Amino acid sequence: MDEWLDEELTLVGDRGRASRVLDQRMIREPIRVLNPRPPLFMAPEGTLAEAIGLMREYRVGCLLVVKDERLVGIITERDLLLKLDGADRSRPVRDLMTLEPEVLTLDAPIVYALNKMSVGGFRHVPLVDGDHRPVGVVSVKDIIDYIVDFFPNDVLTVPPDPVQGDRWHGRDGG
């Protein structure tokens, strides 16, 4: 086992499960360790109705807008909520999309995604290859799930109501 990995792993109780330690090295891991989902995309000429349908069907918060296999924009649920006036869903996606969104690669450190999300107020960052072709999307949820993996017992077994606090006597988790 690699030396750095040995330092990051410790045994927890008698379960024999390995627990990782969240530190600065972990947020410098490449985004690929988050296993980002493949991108859903459409053409700029596609309609807002089609975009909404795809987002609902796949339960995602964004679609990448691609022309000639290159990323040209992103349309998010926020774009639809804040920019869509009236019920004209026949308009093309290009009317509401964010042009030339900020992007990262799969090899960029997770901390770069955190920076873009925090500073830019983004919930999604498109991932591209060297030719600017979309290869994935990293979301705030992907990063939260990654962090939760470091504290599974602390996060996943809390009582259902924080007001109950120490009074919780039921089964942990759910």
Short mmCIF file of N, CA and C in Angstrom, two decimals:
data_model
loop_
_atom_site.label_atom_id
_atom_site.label_comp_id
_atom_site.label_asym_id
_atom_site.label_seq_id
_atom_site.Cartn_x
_atom_site.Cartn_y
_atom_site.Cartn_z
N MET A 1 0.85 -1.18 0.00
CA MET A 1 0.00 0.00 0.00
C MET A 1 0.89 1.24 0.00
N ASP A 2 0.47 2.24 -0.73
CA ASP A 2 1.25 3.47 -0.79
C ASP A 2 1.40 4.08 0.60
N GLU A 3 2.55 4.73 0.83
CA GLU A 3 2.82 5.33 2.14
C GLU A 3 1.79 6.37 2.52
N TRP A 4 1.40 7.26 1.58
CA TRP A 4 0.42 8.29 1.91
C TRP A 4 -0.92 7.68 2.27
N LEU A 5 -1.28 6.57 1.62
CA LEU A 5 -2.54 5.93 1.92
C LEU A 5 -2.51 5.30 3.31
N ASP A 6 -1.37 4.71 3.68
CA ASP A 6 -1.24 4.15 5.02
C ASP A 6 -1.47 5.20 6.09
N GLU A 7 -0.97 6.41 5.84
CA GLU A 7 -1.14 7.49 6.81
C GLU A 7 -2.60 7.92 6.91
N GLU A 8 -3.35 7.80 5.83
CA GLU A 8 -4.72 8.27 5.81
C GLU A 8 -5.71 7.26 6.38
N LEU A 9 -5.32 6.00 6.48
CA LEU A 9 -6.23 4.97 6.94
C LEU A 9 -5.97 4.61 8.40
N THR A 10 -7.03 4.48 9.16
CA THR A 10 -6.93 4.01 10.54
C THR A 10 -8.06 3.05 10.78
N LEU A 11 -7.88 2.11 11.69
CA LEU A 11 -8.95 1.17 12.01
C LEU A 11 -9.92 1.81 12.98
N VAL A 12 -11.19 1.55 12.79
CA VAL A 12 -12.23 2.09 13.65
C VAL A 12 -12.81 0.95 14.46
N GLY A 13 -12.64 1.03 15.78
CA GLY A 13 -13.21 0.02 16.68
C GLY A 13 -12.83 -1.39 16.26
N ASP A 14 -13.72 -2.32 16.54
CA ASP A 14 -13.44 -3.71 16.21
C ASP A 14 -14.11 -4.12 14.91
N ARG A 15 -14.66 -3.18 14.18
CA ARG A 15 -15.31 -3.50 12.93
C ARG A 15 -14.32 -3.84 11.83
N GLY A 16 -13.10 -3.38 11.97
CA GLY A 16 -12.11 -3.62 10.94
C GLY A 16 -12.30 -2.76 9.70
N ARG A 17 -13.18 -1.77 9.79
CA ARG A 17 -13.41 -0.87 8.66
C ARG A 17 -12.35 0.23 8.65
N ALA A 18 -11.94 0.59 7.48
CA ALA A 18 -10.97 1.68 7.36
C ALA A 18 -11.72 3.00 7.34
N SER A 19 -11.19 3.96 8.06
CA SER A 19 -11.76 5.31 8.07
C SER A 19 -10.71 6.26 7.54
N ARG A 20 -11.13 7.14 6.65
CA ARG A 20 -10.19 8.08 6.08
C ARG A 20 -10.19 9.36 6.89
N VAL A 21 -9.11 10.09 6.79
CA VAL A 21 -8.97 11.35 7.51
C VAL A 21 -9.10 12.48 6.50
N LEU A 22 -9.99 13.43 6.80
CA LEU A 22 -10.15 14.58 5.92
C LEU A 22 -9.11 15.62 6.29
N ASP A 23 -8.25 15.92 5.35
CA ASP A 23 -7.25 16.96 5.56
C ASP A 23 -6.99 17.66 4.24
N GLN A 24 -6.04 18.55 4.22
CA GLN A 24 -5.78 19.33 3.01
C GLN A 24 -5.41 18.46 1.82
N ARG A 25 -4.77 17.33 2.08
CA ARG A 25 -4.41 16.45 0.96
C ARG A 25 -5.64 15.89 0.27
N MET A 26 -6.68 15.64 1.02
CA MET A 26 -7.87 15.03 0.44
C MET A 26 -8.60 15.99 -0.50
N ILE A 27 -8.59 17.28 -0.21
CA ILE A 27 -9.25 18.21 -1.12
C ILE A 27 -8.35 18.57 -2.30
N ARG A 28 -7.15 18.06 -2.27
CA ARG A 28 -6.24 18.25 -3.40
C ARG A 28 -6.23 17.01 -4.31
N GLU A 29 -7.06 16.03 -3.96
CA GLU A 29 -7.22 14.87 -4.83
C GLU A 29 -7.86 15.33 -6.13
N PRO A 30 -7.63 14.61 -7.24
CA PRO A 30 -8.27 15.02 -8.50
C PRO A 30 -9.78 14.81 -8.45
N ILE A 31 -10.49 15.63 -9.17
CA ILE A 31 -11.95 15.56 -9.22
C ILE A 31 -12.42 14.17 -9.61
N ARG A 32 -11.64 13.44 -10.38
CA ARG A 32 -12.06 12.11 -10.83
C ARG A 32 -12.38 11.18 -9.67
N VAL A 33 -11.81 11.40 -8.46
CA VAL A 33 -12.12 10.52 -7.32
C VAL A 33 -13.57 10.69 -6.86
N LEU A 34 -14.22 11.76 -7.29
CA LEU A 34 -15.63 11.98 -6.95
C LEU A 34 -16.56 11.15 -7.83
N ASN A 35 -16.01 10.51 -8.84
CA ASN A 35 -16.80 9.76 -9.83
C ASN A 35 -17.93 10.61 -10.39
N PRO A 36 -17.57 11.76 -10.98
CA PRO A 36 -18.63 12.64 -11.50
C PRO A 36 -19.44 11.94 -12.58
N ARG A 37 -20.71 12.30 -12.63
CA ARG A 37 -21.60 11.65 -13.60
C ARG A 37 -21.28 12.13 -15.01
N PRO A 38 -21.59 11.29 -15.98
CA PRO A 38 -21.41 11.73 -17.37
C PRO A 38 -22.34 12.91 -17.65
N PRO A 39 -21.96 13.77 -18.57
CA PRO A 39 -22.79 14.96 -18.81
C PRO A 39 -24.02 14.63 -19.65
N LEU A 40 -25.08 15.33 -19.35
CA LEU A 40 -26.24 15.36 -20.24
C LEU A 40 -26.12 16.65 -21.02
N PHE A 41 -26.33 16.57 -22.32
CA PHE A 41 -26.16 17.78 -23.09
C PHE A 41 -27.18 17.88 -24.21
N MET A 42 -27.26 19.08 -24.74
CA MET A 42 -28.15 19.35 -25.85
C MET A 42 -27.55 20.46 -26.70
N ALA A 43 -28.14 20.67 -27.87
CA ALA A 43 -27.68 21.72 -28.78
C ALA A 43 -28.27 23.06 -28.37
N PRO A 44 -27.60 24.15 -28.72
CA PRO A 44 -28.12 25.49 -28.39
C PRO A 44 -29.49 25.76 -29.00
N GLU A 45 -29.82 25.07 -30.10
CA GLU A 45 -31.10 25.26 -30.77
C GLU A 45 -32.22 24.49 -30.09
N GLY A 46 -31.88 23.58 -29.19
CA GLY A 46 -32.92 22.82 -28.48
C GLY A 46 -33.80 23.77 -27.70
N THR A 47 -35.04 23.35 -27.44
CA THR A 47 -35.98 24.24 -26.77
C THR A 47 -35.85 24.13 -25.25
N LEU A 48 -36.34 25.17 -24.61
CA LEU A 48 -36.38 25.17 -23.15
C LEU A 48 -37.27 24.04 -22.65
N ALA A 49 -38.34 23.74 -23.37
CA ALA A 49 -39.22 22.63 -22.99
C ALA A 49 -38.44 21.31 -23.00
N GLU A 50 -37.60 21.11 -24.01
CA GLU A 50 -36.78 19.90 -24.07
C GLU A 50 -35.79 19.86 -22.90
N ALA A 51 -35.20 20.99 -22.59
CA ALA A 51 -34.25 21.06 -21.47
C ALA A 51 -34.95 20.71 -20.16
N ILE A 52 -36.11 21.29 -19.94
CA ILE A 52 -36.86 21.02 -18.71
C ILE A 52 -37.23 19.54 -18.65
N GLY A 53 -37.65 18.98 -19.77
CA GLY A 53 -38.00 17.56 -19.81
C GLY A 53 -36.83 16.66 -19.46
N LEU A 54 -35.66 16.96 -20.02
CA LEU A 54 -34.47 16.16 -19.72
C LEU A 54 -34.07 16.28 -18.25
N MET A 55 -34.11 17.50 -17.72
CA MET A 55 -33.74 17.71 -16.32
C MET A 55 -34.69 16.94 -15.40
N ARG A 56 -35.96 16.97 -15.71
CA ARG A 56 -36.93 16.23 -14.90
C ARG A 56 -36.72 14.73 -15.02
N GLU A 57 -36.56 14.26 -16.25
CA GLU A 57 -36.42 12.82 -16.48
C GLU A 57 -35.20 12.25 -15.77
N TYR A 58 -34.08 12.95 -15.84
CA TYR A 58 -32.84 12.45 -15.25
C TYR A 58 -32.56 13.01 -13.86
N ARG A 59 -33.47 13.87 -13.38
CA ARG A 59 -33.36 14.44 -12.04
C ARG A 59 -32.00 15.11 -11.83
N VAL A 60 -31.67 16.03 -12.74
CA VAL A 60 -30.42 16.77 -12.67
C VAL A 60 -30.72 18.26 -12.65
N GLY A 61 -29.75 19.04 -12.19
CA GLY A 61 -29.93 20.47 -12.07
C GLY A 61 -29.32 21.27 -13.19
N CYS A 62 -28.71 20.59 -14.17
CA CYS A 62 -28.12 21.32 -15.29
C CYS A 62 -27.97 20.42 -16.50
N LEU A 63 -27.85 21.07 -17.64
CA LEU A 63 -27.51 20.42 -18.90
C LEU A 63 -26.38 21.23 -19.53
N LEU A 64 -25.46 20.53 -20.15
CA LEU A 64 -24.40 21.22 -20.88
C LEU A 64 -24.89 21.47 -22.30
N VAL A 65 -24.52 22.62 -22.83
CA VAL A 65 -24.93 22.98 -24.18
C VAL A 65 -23.70 22.83 -25.07
N VAL A 66 -23.85 22.00 -26.10
CA VAL A 66 -22.71 21.59 -26.92
C VAL A 66 -22.99 21.89 -28.39
N LYS A 67 -21.97 22.40 -29.05
CA LYS A 67 -22.03 22.62 -30.50
C LYS A 67 -20.73 22.09 -31.10
N ASP A 68 -20.85 21.27 -32.14
CA ASP A 68 -19.69 20.65 -32.77
C ASP A 68 -18.81 19.94 -31.74
N GLU A 69 -19.46 19.25 -30.82
CA GLU A 69 -18.82 18.46 -29.76
C GLU A 69 -18.08 19.30 -28.72
N ARG A 70 -18.16 20.61 -28.78
CA ARG A 70 -17.48 21.50 -27.84
C ARG A 70 -18.49 22.17 -26.92
N LEU A 71 -18.11 22.37 -25.68
CA LEU A 71 -18.97 23.04 -24.71
C LEU A 71 -19.08 24.52 -25.06
N VAL A 72 -20.32 25.00 -25.19
CA VAL A 72 -20.52 26.42 -25.47
C VAL A 72 -21.33 27.10 -24.37
N GLY A 73 -21.98 26.30 -23.51
CA GLY A 73 -22.78 26.90 -22.47
C GLY A 73 -23.31 25.87 -21.49
N ILE A 74 -24.04 26.37 -20.50
CA ILE A 74 -24.69 25.52 -19.52
C ILE A 74 -26.05 26.14 -19.21
N ILE A 75 -27.05 25.30 -19.07
CA ILE A 75 -28.38 25.76 -18.67
C ILE A 75 -28.70 25.06 -17.35
N THR A 76 -29.05 25.85 -16.35
CA THR A 76 -29.29 25.29 -15.02
C THR A 76 -30.72 25.56 -14.59
N GLU A 77 -31.13 24.86 -13.55
CA GLU A 77 -32.46 25.11 -13.00
C GLU A 77 -32.58 26.56 -12.51
N ARG A 78 -31.49 27.12 -12.05
CA ARG A 78 -31.51 28.54 -11.64
C ARG A 78 -31.76 29.45 -12.83
N ASP A 79 -31.12 29.14 -13.98
CA ASP A 79 -31.37 29.92 -15.19
C ASP A 79 -32.86 29.91 -15.52
N LEU A 80 -33.46 28.74 -15.44
CA LEU A 80 -34.88 28.62 -15.77
C LEU A 80 -35.74 29.37 -14.77
N LEU A 81 -35.39 29.28 -13.52
CA LEU A 81 -36.17 29.93 -12.47
C LEU A 81 -36.05 31.45 -12.53
N LEU A 82 -34.84 31.94 -12.72
CA LEU A 82 -34.60 33.38 -12.65
C LEU A 82 -34.75 34.12 -13.98
N LYS A 83 -34.56 33.44 -15.09
CA LYS A 83 -34.55 34.13 -16.39
C LYS A 83 -35.77 33.85 -17.25
N LEU A 84 -36.50 32.78 -16.98
CA LEU A 84 -37.63 32.41 -17.83
C LEU A 84 -38.85 33.24 -17.45
N ASP A 85 -39.20 34.17 -18.32
CA ASP A 85 -40.39 35.00 -18.12
C ASP A 85 -41.53 34.40 -18.93
N GLY A 86 -42.66 34.27 -18.32
CA GLY A 86 -43.81 33.73 -19.03
C GLY A 86 -43.68 32.23 -19.23
N ALA A 87 -44.51 31.73 -20.07
CA ALA A 87 -44.55 30.29 -20.27
C ALA A 87 -44.04 29.87 -21.64
N ASP A 88 -43.28 30.73 -22.30
CA ASP A 88 -42.80 30.41 -23.64
C ASP A 88 -41.60 29.46 -23.57
N ARG A 89 -41.91 28.20 -23.54
CA ARG A 89 -40.86 27.17 -23.46
C ARG A 89 -40.39 26.71 -24.82
N SER A 90 -40.90 27.36 -25.87
CA SER A 90 -40.48 26.99 -27.22
C SER A 90 -39.22 27.74 -27.64
N ARG A 91 -38.79 28.68 -26.82
CA ARG A 91 -37.56 29.44 -27.11
C ARG A 91 -36.36 28.51 -27.07
N PRO A 92 -35.30 28.84 -27.81
CA PRO A 92 -34.10 28.01 -27.78
C PRO A 92 -33.32 28.19 -26.47
N VAL A 93 -32.64 27.15 -26.09
CA VAL A 93 -31.83 27.15 -24.87
C VAL A 93 -30.80 28.27 -24.89
N ARG A 94 -30.27 28.57 -26.05
CA ARG A 94 -29.23 29.61 -26.14
C ARG A 94 -29.68 30.95 -25.59
N ASP A 95 -31.01 31.16 -25.53
CA ASP A 95 -31.54 32.43 -25.02
C ASP A 95 -31.33 32.58 -23.51
N LEU A 96 -31.26 31.49 -22.79
CA LEU A 96 -31.14 31.56 -21.33
C LEU A 96 -29.84 30.96 -20.78
N MET A 97 -29.12 30.24 -21.61
CA MET A 97 -27.93 29.54 -21.10
C MET A 97 -26.84 30.53 -20.69
N THR A 98 -25.97 30.07 -19.84
CA THR A 98 -24.77 30.83 -19.49
C THR A 98 -23.71 30.47 -20.53
N LEU A 99 -23.26 31.47 -21.27
CA LEU A 99 -22.24 31.26 -22.31
C LEU A 99 -20.87 31.00 -21.69
N GLU A 100 -20.11 30.15 -22.32
CA GLU A 100 -18.73 29.88 -21.94
C GLU A 100 -18.56 29.78 -20.42
N PRO A 101 -19.19 28.79 -19.80
CA PRO A 101 -19.07 28.65 -18.34
C PRO A 101 -17.65 28.30 -17.93
N GLU A 102 -17.34 28.58 -16.68
CA GLU A 102 -16.05 28.19 -16.16
C GLU A 102 -16.01 26.67 -16.10
N VAL A 103 -14.86 26.10 -16.41
CA VAL A 103 -14.74 24.65 -16.51
C VAL A 103 -13.50 24.17 -15.76
N LEU A 104 -13.46 22.87 -15.53
CA LEU A 104 -12.29 22.20 -14.97
C LEU A 104 -12.08 20.89 -15.72
N THR A 105 -10.98 20.23 -15.43
CA THR A 105 -10.73 18.91 -15.99
C THR A 105 -10.87 17.86 -14.88
N LEU A 106 -10.93 16.61 -15.27
CA LEU A 106 -11.01 15.52 -14.29
C LEU A 106 -9.78 15.47 -13.38
N ASP A 107 -8.65 15.99 -13.86
CA ASP A 107 -7.42 15.94 -13.08
C ASP A 107 -7.22 17.16 -12.19
N ALA A 108 -8.10 18.16 -12.30
CA ALA A 108 -8.00 19.34 -11.44
C ALA A 108 -8.30 18.93 -10.00
N PRO A 109 -7.65 19.54 -9.03
CA PRO A 109 -7.93 19.22 -7.63
C PRO A 109 -9.34 19.63 -7.21
N ILE A 110 -9.93 18.87 -6.32
CA ILE A 110 -11.26 19.15 -5.80
C ILE A 110 -11.35 20.57 -5.26
N VAL A 111 -10.27 21.05 -4.64
CA VAL A 111 -10.28 22.39 -4.06
C VAL A 111 -10.57 23.46 -5.13
N TYR A 112 -10.20 23.21 -6.38
CA TYR A 112 -10.51 24.16 -7.45
C TYR A 112 -12.01 24.23 -7.69
N ALA A 113 -12.68 23.08 -7.65
CA ALA A 113 -14.13 23.07 -7.80
C ALA A 113 -14.78 23.81 -6.63
N LEU A 114 -14.28 23.56 -5.42
CA LEU A 114 -14.80 24.27 -4.25
C LEU A 114 -14.63 25.77 -4.40
N ASN A 115 -13.49 26.20 -4.90
CA ASN A 115 -13.23 27.62 -5.09
C ASN A 115 -14.21 28.22 -6.10
N LYS A 116 -14.36 27.57 -7.25
CA LYS A 116 -15.28 28.09 -8.27
C LYS A 116 -16.70 28.15 -7.74
N MET A 117 -17.11 27.13 -7.00
CA MET A 117 -18.47 27.09 -6.47
C MET A 117 -18.68 28.17 -5.41
N SER A 118 -17.70 28.35 -4.55
CA SER A 118 -17.83 29.32 -3.47
C SER A 118 -17.75 30.75 -4.00
N VAL A 119 -16.73 31.04 -4.77
CA VAL A 119 -16.52 32.40 -5.27
C VAL A 119 -17.55 32.77 -6.32
N GLY A 120 -17.84 31.83 -7.23
CA GLY A 120 -18.76 32.13 -8.33
C GLY A 120 -20.23 31.87 -8.01
N GLY A 121 -20.49 31.19 -6.90
CA GLY A 121 -21.86 30.87 -6.55
C GLY A 121 -22.47 29.79 -7.43
N PHE A 122 -21.63 28.90 -7.96
CA PHE A 122 -22.10 27.84 -8.85
C PHE A 122 -22.47 26.60 -8.05
N ARG A 123 -23.43 25.84 -8.56
CA ARG A 123 -23.75 24.54 -8.00
C ARG A 123 -23.20 23.42 -8.85
N HIS A 124 -22.84 23.75 -10.09
CA HIS A 124 -22.33 22.76 -11.04
C HIS A 124 -21.15 23.36 -11.79
N VAL A 125 -20.13 22.54 -12.02
CA VAL A 125 -18.99 22.97 -12.83
C VAL A 125 -18.79 21.91 -13.91
N PRO A 126 -18.88 22.31 -15.19
CA PRO A 126 -18.63 21.35 -16.26
C PRO A 126 -17.17 20.89 -16.27
N LEU A 127 -16.99 19.64 -16.65
CA LEU A 127 -15.66 19.07 -16.79
C LEU A 127 -15.41 18.80 -18.27
N VAL A 128 -14.25 19.22 -18.74
CA VAL A 128 -13.93 19.06 -20.16
C VAL A 128 -12.58 18.39 -20.33
N ASP A 129 -12.36 17.88 -21.55
CA ASP A 129 -11.05 17.33 -21.88
C ASP A 129 -10.19 18.43 -22.50
N GLY A 130 -9.02 18.08 -23.00
CA GLY A 130 -8.10 19.05 -23.58
C GLY A 130 -8.64 19.76 -24.80
N ASP A 131 -9.63 19.16 -25.47
CA ASP A 131 -10.22 19.77 -26.66
C ASP A 131 -11.54 20.48 -26.35
N HIS A 132 -11.80 20.71 -25.08
CA HIS A 132 -13.00 21.41 -24.60
C HIS A 132 -14.29 20.63 -24.87
N ARG A 133 -14.15 19.30 -24.96
CA ARG A 133 -15.32 18.44 -25.09
C ARG A 133 -15.78 18.05 -23.70
N PRO A 134 -17.08 18.10 -23.42
CA PRO A 134 -17.57 17.77 -22.09
C PRO A 134 -17.37 16.29 -21.76
N VAL A 135 -16.88 16.05 -20.54
CA VAL A 135 -16.67 14.67 -20.08
C VAL A 135 -17.40 14.39 -18.77
N GLY A 136 -17.96 15.44 -18.15
CA GLY A 136 -18.67 15.24 -16.89
C GLY A 136 -19.13 16.56 -16.31
N VAL A 137 -19.75 16.43 -15.15
CA VAL A 137 -20.19 17.59 -14.38
C VAL A 137 -19.92 17.27 -12.92
N VAL A 138 -19.33 18.20 -12.20
CA VAL A 138 -19.17 18.03 -10.75
C VAL A 138 -20.16 18.98 -10.08
N SER A 139 -20.86 18.44 -9.10
CA SER A 139 -21.88 19.23 -8.42
C SER A 139 -21.53 19.39 -6.95
N VAL A 140 -22.20 20.34 -6.32
CA VAL A 140 -22.04 20.53 -4.88
C VAL A 140 -22.35 19.22 -4.16
N LYS A 141 -23.38 18.52 -4.60
CA LYS A 141 -23.75 17.25 -3.98
C LYS A 141 -22.63 16.23 -4.06
N ASP A 142 -21.91 16.19 -5.18
CA ASP A 142 -20.78 15.26 -5.32
C ASP A 142 -19.74 15.53 -4.23
N ILE A 143 -19.47 16.80 -3.97
CA ILE A 143 -18.46 17.16 -2.98
C ILE A 143 -18.98 16.90 -1.57
N ILE A 144 -20.24 17.19 -1.32
CA ILE A 144 -20.80 16.90 0.00
C ILE A 144 -20.76 15.40 0.27
N ASP A 145 -21.15 14.59 -0.72
CA ASP A 145 -21.10 13.14 -0.54
C ASP A 145 -19.67 12.66 -0.25
N TYR A 146 -18.70 13.26 -0.91
CA TYR A 146 -17.29 12.93 -0.68
C TYR A 146 -16.89 13.24 0.76
N ILE A 147 -17.29 14.40 1.25
CA ILE A 147 -16.96 14.79 2.63
C ILE A 147 -17.69 13.90 3.63
N VAL A 148 -18.94 13.57 3.37
CA VAL A 148 -19.71 12.70 4.27
C VAL A 148 -19.02 11.35 4.42
N ASP A 149 -18.38 10.87 3.36
CA ASP A 149 -17.66 9.59 3.44
C ASP A 149 -16.58 9.59 4.52
N PHE A 150 -16.11 10.76 4.89
CA PHE A 150 -15.09 10.84 5.93
C PHE A 150 -15.68 10.77 7.33
N PHE A 151 -16.96 11.04 7.46
CA PHE A 151 -17.63 11.06 8.76
C PHE A 151 -18.94 10.26 8.73
N PRO A 152 -18.92 9.04 8.24
CA PRO A 152 -20.19 8.34 8.05
C PRO A 152 -20.97 8.15 9.35
N ASN A 153 -20.31 7.81 10.43
CA ASN A 153 -21.02 7.59 11.69
C ASN A 153 -21.55 8.89 12.27
N ASP A 154 -20.82 9.97 12.07
CA ASP A 154 -21.25 11.26 12.61
C ASP A 154 -22.40 11.87 11.83
N VAL A 155 -22.43 11.64 10.51
CA VAL A 155 -23.42 12.28 9.67
C VAL A 155 -24.63 11.40 9.41
N LEU A 156 -24.41 10.13 9.15
CA LEU A 156 -25.50 9.27 8.72
C LEU A 156 -26.31 8.66 9.86
N THR A 157 -25.88 8.85 11.10
CA THR A 157 -26.61 8.25 12.23
C THR A 157 -27.14 9.30 13.20
N VAL A 158 -27.29 10.53 12.75
CA VAL A 158 -27.83 11.57 13.62
C VAL A 158 -29.34 11.36 13.78
N PRO A 159 -29.90 11.83 14.89
CA PRO A 159 -31.36 11.72 15.07
C PRO A 159 -32.09 12.47 13.97
N PRO A 160 -33.30 12.10 13.68
CA PRO A 160 -34.03 12.76 12.60
C PRO A 160 -34.38 14.21 12.90
N ASP A 161 -34.38 14.61 14.18
CA ASP A 161 -34.75 15.97 14.55
C ASP A 161 -33.67 16.53 15.47
N PRO A 162 -32.97 17.61 15.05
CA PRO A 162 -31.89 18.14 15.88
C PRO A 162 -32.36 18.63 17.25
N VAL A 163 -33.63 18.96 17.40
CA VAL A 163 -34.15 19.42 18.69
C VAL A 163 -34.12 18.30 19.71
N GLN A 164 -34.26 17.06 19.24
CA GLN A 164 -34.26 15.92 20.16
C GLN A 164 -32.89 15.73 20.81
N GLY A 165 -31.84 16.07 20.08
CA GLY A 165 -30.48 16.00 20.61
C GLY A 165 -30.21 14.74 21.39
N ASP A 166 -29.81 14.90 22.67
CA ASP A 166 -29.44 13.76 23.51
C ASP A 166 -30.64 12.93 23.93
N ARG A 167 -31.84 13.41 23.68
CA ARG A 167 -33.02 12.67 24.09
C ARG A 167 -33.35 11.53 23.14
N TRP A 168 -32.66 11.44 22.02
CA TRP A 168 -32.92 10.40 21.03
C TRP A 168 -32.55 9.06 21.61
N HIS A 169 -33.52 8.17 21.68
CA HIS A 169 -33.27 6.84 22.22
C HIS A 169 -33.66 5.75 21.25
N GLY A 170 -34.02 6.14 20.04
CA GLY A 170 -34.43 5.18 19.05
C GLY A 170 -33.23 4.61 18.30
N ARG A 171 -33.55 3.87 17.28
CA ARG A 171 -32.54 3.25 16.45
C ARG A 171 -31.81 4.33 15.66
N ASP A 172 -30.47 4.25 15.65
CA ASP A 172 -29.69 5.23 14.88
C ASP A 172 -29.82 4.94 13.40
N GLY A 173 -29.69 6.00 12.63
CA GLY A 173 -29.73 5.84 11.17
C GLY A 173 -31.15 5.68 10.69
N GLY A 174 -31.26 5.16 9.52
CA GLY A 174 -32.63 5.06 9.09
C GLY A 174 -32.78 4.35 7.85
#
